XYZ file of C-alpha atoms in Angstrom:
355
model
C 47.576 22.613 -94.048
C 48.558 22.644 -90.650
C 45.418 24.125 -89.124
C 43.146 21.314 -90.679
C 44.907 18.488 -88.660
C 42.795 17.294 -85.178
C 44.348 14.273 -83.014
C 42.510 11.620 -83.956
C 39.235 10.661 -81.768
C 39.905 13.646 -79.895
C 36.168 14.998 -79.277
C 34.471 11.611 -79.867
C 34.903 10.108 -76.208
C 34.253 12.379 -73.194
C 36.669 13.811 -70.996
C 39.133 11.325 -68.782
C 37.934 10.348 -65.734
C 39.351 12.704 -63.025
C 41.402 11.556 -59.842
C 38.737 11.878 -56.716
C 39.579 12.821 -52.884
C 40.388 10.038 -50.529
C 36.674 11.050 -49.033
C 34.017 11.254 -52.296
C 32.654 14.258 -52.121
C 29.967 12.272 -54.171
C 28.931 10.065 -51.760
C 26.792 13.509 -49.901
C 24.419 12.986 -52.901
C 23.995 9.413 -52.930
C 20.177 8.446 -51.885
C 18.668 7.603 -48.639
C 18.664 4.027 -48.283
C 14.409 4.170 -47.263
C 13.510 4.327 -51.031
C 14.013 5.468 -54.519
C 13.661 8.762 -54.898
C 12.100 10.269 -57.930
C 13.441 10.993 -61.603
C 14.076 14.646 -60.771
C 15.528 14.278 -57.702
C 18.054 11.796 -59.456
C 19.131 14.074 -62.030
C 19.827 16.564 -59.775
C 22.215 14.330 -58.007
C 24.051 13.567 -61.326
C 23.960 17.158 -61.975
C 25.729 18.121 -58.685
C 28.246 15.259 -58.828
C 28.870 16.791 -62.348
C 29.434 19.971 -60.662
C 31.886 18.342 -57.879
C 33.987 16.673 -60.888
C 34.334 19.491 -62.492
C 35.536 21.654 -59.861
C 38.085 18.894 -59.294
C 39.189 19.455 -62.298
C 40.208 23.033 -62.840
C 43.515 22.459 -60.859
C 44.139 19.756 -63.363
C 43.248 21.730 -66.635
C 44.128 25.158 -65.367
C 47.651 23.819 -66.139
C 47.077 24.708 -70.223
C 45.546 28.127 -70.694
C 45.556 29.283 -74.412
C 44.259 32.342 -73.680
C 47.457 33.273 -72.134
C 49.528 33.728 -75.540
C 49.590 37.298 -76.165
C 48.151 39.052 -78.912
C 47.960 42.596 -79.722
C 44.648 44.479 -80.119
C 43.443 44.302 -83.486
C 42.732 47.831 -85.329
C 39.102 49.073 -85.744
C 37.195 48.135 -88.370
C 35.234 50.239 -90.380
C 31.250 48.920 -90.666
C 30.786 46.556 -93.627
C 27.911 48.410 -95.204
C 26.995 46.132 -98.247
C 28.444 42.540 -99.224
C 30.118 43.407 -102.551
C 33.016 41.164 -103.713
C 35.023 44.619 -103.493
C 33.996 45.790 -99.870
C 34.364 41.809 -99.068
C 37.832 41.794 -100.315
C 38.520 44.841 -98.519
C 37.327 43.405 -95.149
C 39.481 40.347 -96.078
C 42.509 42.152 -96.389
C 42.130 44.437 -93.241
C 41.657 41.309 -91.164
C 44.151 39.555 -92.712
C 46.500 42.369 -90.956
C 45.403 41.634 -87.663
C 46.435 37.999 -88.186
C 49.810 38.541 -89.085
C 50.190 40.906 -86.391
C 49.199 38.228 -84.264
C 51.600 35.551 -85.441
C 54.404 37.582 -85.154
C 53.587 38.310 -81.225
C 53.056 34.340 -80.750
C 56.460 33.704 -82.679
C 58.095 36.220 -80.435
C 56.712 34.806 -77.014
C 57.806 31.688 -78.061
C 54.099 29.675 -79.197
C 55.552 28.025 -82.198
C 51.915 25.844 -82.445
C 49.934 29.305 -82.385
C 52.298 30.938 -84.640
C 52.045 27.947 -87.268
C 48.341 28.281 -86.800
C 47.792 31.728 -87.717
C 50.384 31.446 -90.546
C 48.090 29.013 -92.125
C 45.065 31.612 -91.113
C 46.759 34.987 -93.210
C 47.083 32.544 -96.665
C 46.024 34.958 -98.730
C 43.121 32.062 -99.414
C 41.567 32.297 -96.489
C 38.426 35.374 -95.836
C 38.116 36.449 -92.166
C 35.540 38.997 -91.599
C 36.192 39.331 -88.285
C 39.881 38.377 -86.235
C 41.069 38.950 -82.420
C 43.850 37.050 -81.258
C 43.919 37.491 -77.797
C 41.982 35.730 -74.983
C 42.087 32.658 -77.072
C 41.394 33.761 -79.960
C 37.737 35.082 -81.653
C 36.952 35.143 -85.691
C 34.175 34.879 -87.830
C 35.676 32.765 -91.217
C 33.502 32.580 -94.588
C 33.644 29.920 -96.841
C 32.281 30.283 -100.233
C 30.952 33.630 -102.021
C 29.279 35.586 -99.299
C 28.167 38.050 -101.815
C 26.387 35.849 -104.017
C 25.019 33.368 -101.739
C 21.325 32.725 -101.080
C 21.842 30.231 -98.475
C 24.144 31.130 -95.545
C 25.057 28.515 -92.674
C 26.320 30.490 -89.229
C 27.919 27.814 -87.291
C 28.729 27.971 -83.636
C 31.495 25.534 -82.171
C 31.191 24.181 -78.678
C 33.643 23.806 -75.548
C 37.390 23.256 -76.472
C 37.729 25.584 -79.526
C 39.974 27.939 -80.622
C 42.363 29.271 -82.594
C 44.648 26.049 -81.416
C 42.139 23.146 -82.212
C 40.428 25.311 -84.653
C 41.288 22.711 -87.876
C 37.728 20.600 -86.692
C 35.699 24.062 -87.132
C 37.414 25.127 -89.841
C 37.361 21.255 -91.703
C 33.330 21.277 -91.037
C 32.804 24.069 -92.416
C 34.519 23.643 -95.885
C 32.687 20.261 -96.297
C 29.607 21.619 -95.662
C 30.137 24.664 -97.751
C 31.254 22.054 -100.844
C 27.562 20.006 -99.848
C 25.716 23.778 -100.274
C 27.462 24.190 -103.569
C 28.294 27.648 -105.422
C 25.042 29.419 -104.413
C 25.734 28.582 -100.805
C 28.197 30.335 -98.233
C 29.031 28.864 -94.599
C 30.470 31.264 -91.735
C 32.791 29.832 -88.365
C 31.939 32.061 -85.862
C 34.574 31.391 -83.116
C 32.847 34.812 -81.782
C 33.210 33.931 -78.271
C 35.378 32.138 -75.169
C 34.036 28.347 -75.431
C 34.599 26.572 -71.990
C 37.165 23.962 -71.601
C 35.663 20.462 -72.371
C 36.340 19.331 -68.469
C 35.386 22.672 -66.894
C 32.897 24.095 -64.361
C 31.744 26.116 -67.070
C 31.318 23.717 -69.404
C 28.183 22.357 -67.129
C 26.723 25.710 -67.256
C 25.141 28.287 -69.503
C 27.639 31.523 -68.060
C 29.737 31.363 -71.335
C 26.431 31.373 -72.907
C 24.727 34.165 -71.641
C 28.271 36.268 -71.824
C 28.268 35.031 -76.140
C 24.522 35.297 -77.392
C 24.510 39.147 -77.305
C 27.950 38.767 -79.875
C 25.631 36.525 -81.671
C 22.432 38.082 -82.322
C 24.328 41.169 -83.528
C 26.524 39.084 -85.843
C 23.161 37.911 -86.872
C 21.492 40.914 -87.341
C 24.590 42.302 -89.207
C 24.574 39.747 -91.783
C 20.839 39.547 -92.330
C 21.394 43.290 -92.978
C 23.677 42.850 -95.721
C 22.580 39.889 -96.983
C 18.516 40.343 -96.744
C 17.383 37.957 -99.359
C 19.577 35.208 -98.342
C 18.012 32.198 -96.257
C 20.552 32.241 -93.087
C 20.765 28.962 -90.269
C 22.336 28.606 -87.425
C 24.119 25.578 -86.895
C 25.003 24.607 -83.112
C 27.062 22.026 -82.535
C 27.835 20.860 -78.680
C 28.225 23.581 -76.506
C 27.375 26.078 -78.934
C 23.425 24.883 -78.781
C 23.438 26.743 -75.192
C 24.904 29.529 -76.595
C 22.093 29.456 -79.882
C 19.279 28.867 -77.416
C 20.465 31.609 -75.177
C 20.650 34.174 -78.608
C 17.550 32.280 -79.965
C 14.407 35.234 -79.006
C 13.510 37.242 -81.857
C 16.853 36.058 -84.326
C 15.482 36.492 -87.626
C 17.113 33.450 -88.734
C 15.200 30.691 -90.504
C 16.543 27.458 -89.079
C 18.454 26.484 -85.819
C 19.975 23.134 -85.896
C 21.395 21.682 -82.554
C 23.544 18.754 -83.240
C 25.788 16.783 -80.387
C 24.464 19.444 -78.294
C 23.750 18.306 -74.300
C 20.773 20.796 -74.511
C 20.232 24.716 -75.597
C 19.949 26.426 -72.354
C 15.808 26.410 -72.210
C 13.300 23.181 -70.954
C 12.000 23.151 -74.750
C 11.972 25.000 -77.508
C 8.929 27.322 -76.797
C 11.457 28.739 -74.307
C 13.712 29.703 -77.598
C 10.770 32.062 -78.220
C 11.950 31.738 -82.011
C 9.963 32.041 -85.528
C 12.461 29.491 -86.548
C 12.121 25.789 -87.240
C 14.393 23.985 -84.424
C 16.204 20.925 -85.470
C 18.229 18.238 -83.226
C 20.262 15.573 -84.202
C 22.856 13.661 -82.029
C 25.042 10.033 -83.854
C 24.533 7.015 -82.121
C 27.985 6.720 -81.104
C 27.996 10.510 -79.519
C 29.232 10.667 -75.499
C 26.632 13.545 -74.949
C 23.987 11.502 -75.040
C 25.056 10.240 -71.638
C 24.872 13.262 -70.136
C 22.255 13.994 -67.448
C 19.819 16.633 -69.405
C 18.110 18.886 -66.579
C 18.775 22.549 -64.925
C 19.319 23.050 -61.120
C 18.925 26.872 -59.975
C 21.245 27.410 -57.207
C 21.898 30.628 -55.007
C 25.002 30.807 -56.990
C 24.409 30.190 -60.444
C 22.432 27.746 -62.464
C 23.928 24.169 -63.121
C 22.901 22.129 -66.492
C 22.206 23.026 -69.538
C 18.405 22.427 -70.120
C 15.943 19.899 -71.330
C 17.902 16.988 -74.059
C 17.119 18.017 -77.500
C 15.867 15.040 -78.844
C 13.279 14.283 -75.898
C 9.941 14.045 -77.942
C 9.256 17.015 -74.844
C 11.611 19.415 -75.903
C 9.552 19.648 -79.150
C 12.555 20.076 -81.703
C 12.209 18.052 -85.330
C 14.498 14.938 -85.065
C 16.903 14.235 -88.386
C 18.949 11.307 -88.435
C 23.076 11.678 -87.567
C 23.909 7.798 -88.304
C 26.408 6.239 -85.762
C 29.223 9.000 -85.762
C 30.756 9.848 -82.733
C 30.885 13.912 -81.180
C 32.427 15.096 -83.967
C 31.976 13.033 -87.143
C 28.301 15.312 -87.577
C 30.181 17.310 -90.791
C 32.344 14.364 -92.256
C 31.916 13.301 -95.669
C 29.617 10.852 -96.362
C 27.731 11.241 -92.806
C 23.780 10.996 -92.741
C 23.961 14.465 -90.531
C 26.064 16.680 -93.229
C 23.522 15.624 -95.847
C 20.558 16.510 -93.748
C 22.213 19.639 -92.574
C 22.790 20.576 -96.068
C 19.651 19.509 -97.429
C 17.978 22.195 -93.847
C 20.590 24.869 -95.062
C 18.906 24.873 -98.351
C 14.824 24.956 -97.636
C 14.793 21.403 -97.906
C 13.217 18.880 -95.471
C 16.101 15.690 -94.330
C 16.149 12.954 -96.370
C 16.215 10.598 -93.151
C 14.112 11.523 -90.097
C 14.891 9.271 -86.952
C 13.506 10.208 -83.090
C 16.785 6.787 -82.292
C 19.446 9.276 -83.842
């Protein structure tokens, strides 16, 4: 299947270095040569010359924009009122519509790669209870029996998906649906515009804020027709800004940041969440590199919070193994097995505060 294909290594090394002005804008944050100056005032630096790189770098990735393929407004949908295999197969079908709809419009602008892609996403197979294709593309896709599940993973991808590197969502998912077994359903909710990997607003919670309203009342929908079902939300990268951001009063049992550079918040009392808040990041994961802090700025806060797995941010710590940024829901890794085993009430078989 086309759509389950990613280039190999692809999100397991950060982004390319990026070319830098003759004069380094950098060296304005370097510090004064009378002394060292303290922790804070050192991630602060890294955070701005984060900020500096990444504006350098929107000429350079403006040049791809997958949000520019046209797509044509998908129909209304009626409200799913109860989560029977009929009115399931009846949402199924009605999104499956809007799919076509939207190949055809690719194939006749010319997008052969998005047209191939969403003519693997209307197989029949395949249960979409939610699909827009425009503006890069937004769906909610269930794997498993949604109506007779009592377990229910959400998962939210981070920067650099959609609906044309959507095969590493889409790939997790299934595994981890085939770890939950029959009783247990998994949901990709590509429910809102992830920032480009190498983007200003990738090193900010803006996309974040603009998706956890989408979220909580995806949330809140499913809880509602699924009541007795245990439901986590699984955040992987960027997406653990956008869970931390939705995180206050989601009646959701579990949230489970993995390879996530940090959830928006200093630590998770600042979720302001009954649930239990997990963290997990491989060995061999780039984002651990990252500088973990927040700067406010008149314009706009930069960084994305306190790191998950400081003993500070007061998250439980499950072991990932040495997998790289995203090898979390391969077969056979440490962190599908402990996500599985959080999925279904149960506590990791491997905790590890080195993961």
């Amino acid at each position: 299947m086309i759509d389950t294909v990613e280039p190999p290594g692809a999100h397991d090394r950060p982004p390319a270095p990026l070319p830098l002005p003759r004069r380094n804008p950098l060296a304005l944050l370097r510090p004064r040569p009378a002394g060292s100056p303290p922790r804070g005032s050192r991630l602060r630096r890294r955070l701005l010359a984060s900020l500096v790189a990444a504006a350098l770098a929107v000429p350079v990735t403006g040049t791809a924009r997958p949000e520019g393929v046209p797509a044509p407004v998908p129909p209304p949908l009626p409200p799913l009122r109860e989560a029977t295999a009929a009115s399931l197969a009846e949402r199924y079908a009605a999104t499956r519509g809007a799919v076509e709809a939207a190949m055809r419009a690719a194939a006749a602008a010319g997008h052969r790669w998005r047209a191939a892609m969403l003519r693997a996403m209307a197989d029949p197979t395949r249960h979409f209870l939610s699909f827009d294709g425009r503006d890069g593309g937004r769906a909610a896709e269930v794997f498993g029996d949604l109506a007779a599940a009592d377990r229910i993973a959400v998962i939210v991808p981070g920067s650099g998906t959609g609906l044309d590197t959507y095969g590493l969502l889409r790939g997790g998912s299934m595994r981890l649906q085939r770890a939950l077994g029959s009783r247990g359903a998994v949901v990709a909710w590509l429910g809102y515009r992830p920032p480009s990997t190498a983007s200003l607003q990738a090193l900010t919670p803006g996309r974040a804020d603009e998706a956890a309203p989408a979220l909580r009342a995806f949330v809140h929908d499913l809880a509602g027709l699924r009541p007795a079902a245990r439901i986590s939300l699984l955040c992987h990268s960027y997406g653990g800004v956008v869970c931390g951001r939705a995180a206050p009063g989601l009646d959701v049992a579990d949230i489970v940041l993995y390879g996530s550079p940090g959830a928006g918040v200093d630590d998770a009392p600042a979720m302001r969440t009954g649930a239990a808040v997990w963290a997990a990041r491989g060995t061999g994961d780039w984002v651990g590199h990252l500088p973990h802090a927040a700067v406010r700025l008149p314009f706009g806060t930069i960084g994305l919070g306190g790191d998950p797995l400081d003993p500070r941010f007061g998250a439980r710590i499950f072991a990932a193994g040495d997998g790289g940024h995203s090898d979390y829901l391969k077969d056979g890794s440490p962190a599908l097995a402990n996500i599985a085993r959080i999925v279904s009430g149960h506590a990791p078989a491997e905790v590890s505060r080195d993961s």
